[in-house]
Amino acid sequence: MIPRHRSPVGRSLLTVAAALALLVGCSSSDSGDDSGATTTTASEVTTTTALAGVLTPTESVIAGQCLDEVPDPAQQTYAVLVIPCEDPHIYEVYAQTRLDAGAGAEYPGALAVSNDAEAQCFEVFPEFMGVTWEQSDYDIQTWWPSEQSWVTKRDRTVLCAVYKVTGGRTKGSVRGSAQ
């Protein structure tokens, strides 16, 4: 995993995604460590997202959608808020890929799955953003199948999203922005 500073928002979504891994079959990680700076408070996120988003199960999220955190902690275990990209948002899903493993393949382990998922997200990042990850003001958030969803749902889907390294919100799509 490539080290990168993680915003508090990224840590929050990582916590949400970890809970999703247990209950819905989704896993998550971003590419950083825990030493990020904060520019947005939790109350600002709650106030903004409570009015703007559509509660959406994580398995229904697709590339091109923008996301915010769910304000109700009880709902954070299985859903995100999908909001119009023209509204201020935290994440933009830029790719949906599949892991190279047959439907009957054994679960290779969380580390192998997360490494493969992150590699796929890093690979398509420059095409989406217009610059390499190292040159960007944005970081990568990934979601990948948990062992449960791998086995029971034959899930091999990976979601790749971008978010501001500084923890701020984005308005509009950042596709091709070279930021």
PDB file of C-alpha atoms in Angstrom, residues 40-161:
ATOM      1  CA  THR A  40     -14.396  19.924   8.009  1.00  0.00           C
ATOM      2  CA  THR A  41     -16.145  19.083  11.258  1.00  0.00           C
ATOM      3  CA  ALA A  42     -18.504  16.169  11.736  1.00  0.00           C
ATOM      4  CA  SER A  43     -21.399  18.504  12.473  1.00  0.00           C
ATOM      5  CA  GLU A  44     -20.875  20.270   9.135  1.00  0.00           C
ATOM      6  CA  VAL A  45     -20.957  16.934   7.336  1.00  0.00           C
ATOM      7  CA  THR A  46     -24.114  15.866   9.176  1.00  0.00           C
ATOM      8  CA  THR A  47     -25.924  19.138   8.552  1.00  0.00           C
ATOM      9  CA  THR A  48     -25.069  19.204   4.861  1.00  0.00           C
ATOM     10  CA  THR A  49     -25.657  15.537   4.079  1.00  0.00           C
ATOM     11  CA  ALA A  50     -28.880  15.131   6.032  1.00  0.00           C
ATOM     12  CA  LEU A  51     -30.672  17.395   3.565  1.00  0.00           C
ATOM     13  CA  ALA A  52     -29.018  16.517   0.276  1.00  0.00           C
ATOM     14  CA  GLY A  53     -28.564  12.796  -0.303  1.00  0.00           C
ATOM     15  CA  VAL A  54     -30.433   9.664  -1.229  1.00  0.00           C
ATOM     16  CA  LEU A  55     -29.724   6.793   1.135  1.00  0.00           C
ATOM     17  CA  THR A  56     -28.268   4.070  -1.089  1.00  0.00           C
ATOM     18  CA  PRO A  57     -27.011   0.557  -0.298  1.00  0.00           C
ATOM     19  CA  THR A  58     -23.294   0.360  -1.030  1.00  0.00           C
ATOM     20  CA  GLU A  59     -23.772  -2.519  -3.466  1.00  0.00           C
ATOM     21  CA  SER A  60     -25.928  -0.208  -5.631  1.00  0.00           C
ATOM     22  CA  VAL A  61     -23.293   2.531  -5.996  1.00  0.00           C
ATOM     23  CA  ILE A  62     -21.845   2.937  -9.504  1.00  0.00           C
ATOM     24  CA  ALA A  63     -19.078   4.917 -11.189  1.00  0.00           C
ATOM     25  CA  GLY A  64     -19.993   8.547 -11.813  1.00  0.00           C
ATOM     26  CA  GLN A  65     -21.937   8.995  -8.579  1.00  0.00           C
ATOM     27  CA  CYS A  66     -20.925  11.360  -5.810  1.00  0.00           C
ATOM     28  CA  LEU A  67     -21.209  10.375  -2.172  1.00  0.00           C
ATOM     29  CA  ASP A  68     -21.460  11.774   1.298  1.00  0.00           C
ATOM     30  CA  GLU A  69     -21.537  10.170   4.705  1.00  0.00           C
ATOM     31  CA  VAL A  70     -24.772   8.955   6.249  1.00  0.00           C
ATOM     32  CA  PRO A  71     -25.712  11.205   9.197  1.00  0.00           C
ATOM     33  CA  ASP A  72     -27.362   8.416  11.220  1.00  0.00           C
ATOM     34  CA  PRO A  73     -24.671   6.085  12.641  1.00  0.00           C
ATOM     35  CA  ALA A  74     -27.152   3.186  12.658  1.00  0.00           C
ATOM     36  CA  GLN A  75     -27.436   3.471   8.854  1.00  0.00           C
ATOM     37  CA  GLN A  76     -23.688   3.830   8.263  1.00  0.00           C
ATOM     38  CA  THR A  77     -23.272   0.075   8.464  1.00  0.00           C
ATOM     39  CA  TYR A  78     -24.899  -0.542   5.086  1.00  0.00           C
ATOM     40  CA  ALA A  79     -25.372   2.653   3.089  1.00  0.00           C
ATOM     41  CA  VAL A  80     -24.001   5.933   1.805  1.00  0.00           C
ATOM     42  CA  LEU A  81     -25.691   9.100   0.636  1.00  0.00           C
ATOM     43  CA  VAL A  82     -25.640   9.519  -3.127  1.00  0.00           C
ATOM     44  CA  ILE A  83     -25.857  13.209  -3.975  1.00  0.00           C
ATOM     45  CA  PRO A  84     -25.751  15.170  -7.223  1.00  0.00           C
ATOM     46  CA  CYS A  85     -22.145  15.878  -8.163  1.00  0.00           C
ATOM     47  CA  GLU A  86     -22.990  19.555  -8.657  1.00  0.00           C
ATOM     48  CA  ASP A  87     -23.661  19.758  -4.897  1.00  0.00           C
ATOM     49  CA  PRO A  88     -20.742  19.837  -2.424  1.00  0.00           C
ATOM     50  CA  HIS A  89     -19.714  16.240  -1.715  1.00  0.00           C
ATOM     51  CA  ILE A  90     -16.869  14.245  -0.185  1.00  0.00           C
ATOM     52  CA  TYR A  91     -16.364  11.390  -2.674  1.00  0.00           C
ATOM     53  CA  GLU A  92     -16.702  10.880  -6.418  1.00  0.00           C
ATOM     54  CA  VAL A  93     -16.779   7.271  -7.610  1.00  0.00           C
ATOM     55  CA  TYR A  94     -14.572   7.197 -10.701  1.00  0.00           C
ATOM     56  CA  ALA A  95     -14.354   3.503 -11.532  1.00  0.00           C
ATOM     57  CA  GLN A  96     -16.080   0.197 -11.003  1.00  0.00           C
ATOM     58  CA  THR A  97     -13.866  -2.776 -11.828  1.00  0.00           C
ATOM     59  CA  ARG A  98     -13.795  -6.513 -11.143  1.00  0.00           C
ATOM     60  CA  LEU A  99     -11.132  -8.615  -9.507  1.00  0.00           C
ATOM     61  CA  ASP A 100      -9.627 -11.357 -11.673  1.00  0.00           C
ATOM     62  CA  ALA A 101     -11.041 -14.423  -9.963  1.00  0.00           C
ATOM     63  CA  GLY A 102     -13.536 -16.949 -11.190  1.00  0.00           C
ATOM     64  CA  ALA A 103     -16.930 -17.369  -9.577  1.00  0.00           C
ATOM     65  CA  GLY A 104     -15.786 -20.501  -7.762  1.00  0.00           C
ATOM     66  CA  ALA A 105     -12.374 -19.189  -6.698  1.00  0.00           C
ATOM     67  CA  GLU A 106     -11.491 -19.408  -3.013  1.00  0.00           C
ATOM     68  CA  TYR A 107     -11.260 -16.146  -1.081  1.00  0.00           C
ATOM     69  CA  PRO A 108      -7.555 -15.186  -1.291  1.00  0.00           C
ATOM     70  CA  GLY A 109      -7.573 -13.229   1.979  1.00  0.00           C
ATOM     71  CA  ALA A 110      -8.286  -9.621   2.891  1.00  0.00           C
ATOM     72  CA  LEU A 111      -4.743  -8.399   2.222  1.00  0.00           C
ATOM     73  CA  ALA A 112      -4.595  -9.924  -1.274  1.00  0.00           C
ATOM     74  CA  VAL A 113      -8.056  -8.625  -2.162  1.00  0.00           C
ATOM     75  CA  SER A 114      -7.354  -5.113  -0.839  1.00  0.00           C
ATOM     76  CA  ASN A 115      -3.979  -4.949  -2.603  1.00  0.00           C
ATOM     77  CA  ASP A 116      -5.515  -6.037  -5.917  1.00  0.00           C
ATOM     78  CA  ALA A 117      -8.404  -3.583  -5.506  1.00  0.00           C
ATOM     79  CA  GLU A 118      -6.092  -0.666  -4.714  1.00  0.00           C
ATOM     80  CA  ALA A 119      -3.798  -1.551  -7.632  1.00  0.00           C
ATOM     81  CA  GLN A 120      -6.777  -1.401 -10.004  1.00  0.00           C
ATOM     82  CA  CYS A 121      -7.859   1.966  -8.605  1.00  0.00           C
ATOM     83  CA  PHE A 122      -4.355   3.414  -8.902  1.00  0.00           C
ATOM     84  CA  GLU A 123      -4.083   2.118 -12.468  1.00  0.00           C
ATOM     85  CA  VAL A 124      -7.184   3.960 -13.728  1.00  0.00           C
ATOM     86  CA  PHE A 125      -6.671   7.105 -11.614  1.00  0.00           C
ATOM     87  CA  PRO A 126      -4.575   9.083 -14.187  1.00  0.00           C
ATOM     88  CA  GLU A 127      -7.098   8.415 -16.962  1.00  0.00           C
ATOM     89  CA  PHE A 128      -9.878   9.823 -14.776  1.00  0.00           C
ATOM     90  CA  MET A 129      -8.041  12.710 -13.104  1.00  0.00           C
ATOM     91  CA  GLY A 130      -5.658  13.781 -15.856  1.00  0.00           C
ATOM     92  CA  VAL A 131      -2.588  13.556 -13.583  1.00  0.00           C
ATOM     93  CA  THR A 132      -0.905  10.778 -11.646  1.00  0.00           C
ATOM     94  CA  TRP A 133      -1.891  10.098  -8.063  1.00  0.00           C
ATOM     95  CA  GLU A 134       1.441  11.485  -6.841  1.00  0.00           C
ATOM     96  CA  GLN A 135       0.727  14.816  -8.597  1.00  0.00           C
ATOM     97  CA  SER A 136      -2.863  15.055  -7.414  1.00  0.00           C
ATOM     98  CA  ASP A 137      -4.583  16.971  -4.619  1.00  0.00           C
ATOM     99  CA  TYR A 138      -6.947  14.003  -4.349  1.00  0.00           C
ATOM    100  CA  ASP A 139      -6.543  10.621  -2.705  1.00  0.00           C
ATOM    101  CA  ILE A 140      -8.097   7.253  -3.447  1.00  0.00           C
ATOM    102  CA  GLN A 141     -10.776   5.432  -1.467  1.00  0.00           C
ATOM    103  CA  THR A 142     -11.474   1.812  -2.414  1.00  0.00           C
ATOM    104  CA  TRP A 143     -14.224  -0.663  -1.643  1.00  0.00           C
ATOM    105  CA  TRP A 144     -13.804  -4.391  -2.318  1.00  0.00           C
ATOM    106  CA  PRO A 145     -15.600  -7.666  -1.529  1.00  0.00           C
ATOM    107  CA  SER A 146     -15.510  -9.070   1.975  1.00  0.00           C
ATOM    108  CA  GLU A 147     -14.992 -12.793   2.456  1.00  0.00           C
ATOM    109  CA  GLN A 148     -18.715 -13.186   3.109  1.00  0.00           C
ATOM    110  CA  SER A 149     -19.806 -11.459  -0.108  1.00  0.00           C
ATOM    111  CA  TRP A 150     -17.027 -13.222  -2.063  1.00  0.00           C
ATOM    112  CA  VAL A 151     -18.378 -16.623  -1.029  1.00  0.00           C
ATOM    113  CA  THR A 152     -22.139 -16.049  -0.743  1.00  0.00           C
ATOM    114  CA  LYS A 153     -22.690 -13.494  -3.529  1.00  0.00           C
ATOM    115  CA  ARG A 154     -19.669 -14.326  -5.710  1.00  0.00           C
ATOM    116  CA  ASP A 155     -18.884 -10.614  -5.465  1.00  0.00           C
ATOM    117  CA  ARG A 156     -15.722  -9.471  -7.256  1.00  0.00           C
ATOM    118  CA  THR A 157     -16.641  -5.773  -7.626  1.00  0.00           C
ATOM    119  CA  VAL A 158     -14.224  -2.973  -6.758  1.00  0.00           C
ATOM    120  CA  LEU A 159     -15.305   0.668  -6.412  1.00  0.00           C
ATOM    121  CA  CYS A 160     -12.744   3.465  -6.700  1.00  0.00           C
ATOM    122  CA  ALA A 161     -13.466   6.980  -5.445  1.00  0.00           C
TER     123      ALA A 161
END
